[in-house]
CSV table of C-alpha atoms in Angstrom, one decimal:
chain,number,residue,atom,x,y,z
A,24,MET,CA,-6.0,34.4,-19.3
A,25,THR,CA,-9.1,36.1,-20.5
A,26,ASP,CA,-11.4,33.3,-21.7
A,27,ASN,CA,-13.8,31.6,-19.4
A,28,THR,CA,-12.2,28.2,-19.7
A,29,SER,CA,-8.9,29.4,-18.3
A,30,TYR,CA,-10.8,30.7,-15.2
A,31,TYR,CA,-12.0,27.2,-14.6
A,32,LEU,CA,-8.4,25.9,-14.6
A,33,ALA,CA,-7.2,28.9,-12.5
A,34,ALA,CA,-9.8,28.0,-9.8
A,35,ARG,CA,-8.3,24.5,-9.5
A,36,ASN,CA,-4.8,26.1,-9.1
A,37,TRP,CA,-6.0,28.5,-6.4
A,38,ARG,CA,-7.6,25.7,-4.4
A,39,MET,CA,-4.3,23.7,-4.6
A,40,ARG,CA,-2.4,26.8,-3.3
A,41,ALA,CA,-4.9,27.2,-0.5
A,42,GLU,CA,-4.4,23.6,0.5
A,43,GLU,CA,-0.6,23.9,0.4
A,44,THR,CA,-0.8,27.1,2.5
A,45,ARG,CA,-3.0,25.4,5.1
A,46,THR,CA,-0.5,22.5,5.3
A,47,LEU,CA,2.3,24.9,5.8
A,48,ALA,CA,0.3,26.7,8.5
A,49,GLU,CA,-0.2,23.4,10.4
A,50,ASP,CA,3.6,23.0,10.8
A,51,MET,CA,4.1,26.5,12.3
A,52,LYS,CA,4.5,26.7,16.0
A,53,GLU,CA,3.9,30.5,16.5
A,54,ALA,CA,0.4,31.7,16.4
A,55,GLU,CA,0.8,35.0,14.5
A,56,PRO,CA,2.6,33.5,11.4
A,57,ARG,CA,0.1,30.5,11.4
A,58,ALA,CA,-2.8,33.0,11.4
A,59,MET,CA,-1.3,34.9,8.6
A,60,MET,CA,-0.9,31.8,6.5
A,61,LEU,CA,-4.5,30.8,7.2
A,62,ARG,CA,-5.6,34.2,6.1
A,63,ILE,CA,-3.6,33.8,2.9
A,64,ALA,CA,-5.3,30.4,2.3
A,65,ALA,CA,-8.7,32.0,2.8
A,66,GLU,CA,-7.9,34.6,0.2
A,67,TYR,CA,-6.8,31.8,-2.2
A,68,GLU,CA,-10.2,30.2,-1.6
A,69,LYS,CA,-11.9,33.5,-2.4
A,70,LEU,CA,-10.0,33.7,-5.7
A,71,ALA,CA,-11.0,30.2,-6.5
A,72,GLU,CA,-14.7,30.9,-5.8
A,73,TRP,CA,-14.5,34.0,-8.0
A,74,ALA,CA,-12.9,32.0,-10.8
A,75,GLU,CA,-15.5,29.3,-10.6
A,76,GLU,CA,-18.3,31.7,-10.7
A,77,ASN,CA,-16.9,33.3,-13.9
A,78,SER,CA,-15.8,30.2,-15.6
A,79,THR,CA,-16.9,27.8,-18.3
A,80,PRO,CA,-15.5,24.3,-17.9
A,81,PHE,CA,-13.5,23.3,-21.0
A,82,TRP,CA,-15.7,20.3,-21.7
A,83,LEU,CA,-18.8,22.6,-21.9
A,84,GLU,CA,-17.0,25.0,-24.2
A,85,ASN,CA,-16.1,22.1,-26.5
A,86,LYS,CA,-19.7,21.1,-26.7
A,87,ARG,CA,-20.8,24.6,-27.6
A,88,SER,CA,-18.3,24.8,-30.4
A,89,GLN,CA,-19.4,21.5,-31.8
A,90,ILE,CA,-23.1,22.6,-31.8
A,91,ALA,CA,-22.3,25.9,-33.6
């Protein structure tokens, strides 16, 4: 997973994991485990942001290869 297009796809996956984790946290009754899950979701969001900042969407990569 070293090319910039795969980072774009990874960002989407990290965002989906963050949403799933937040959904699980909503169902938790105890405060401490809920807080832990929400922190994990926040870390997934950070990963997604990093991946987006370092990515090239696959459709732009295809355009670049067509031009060259």
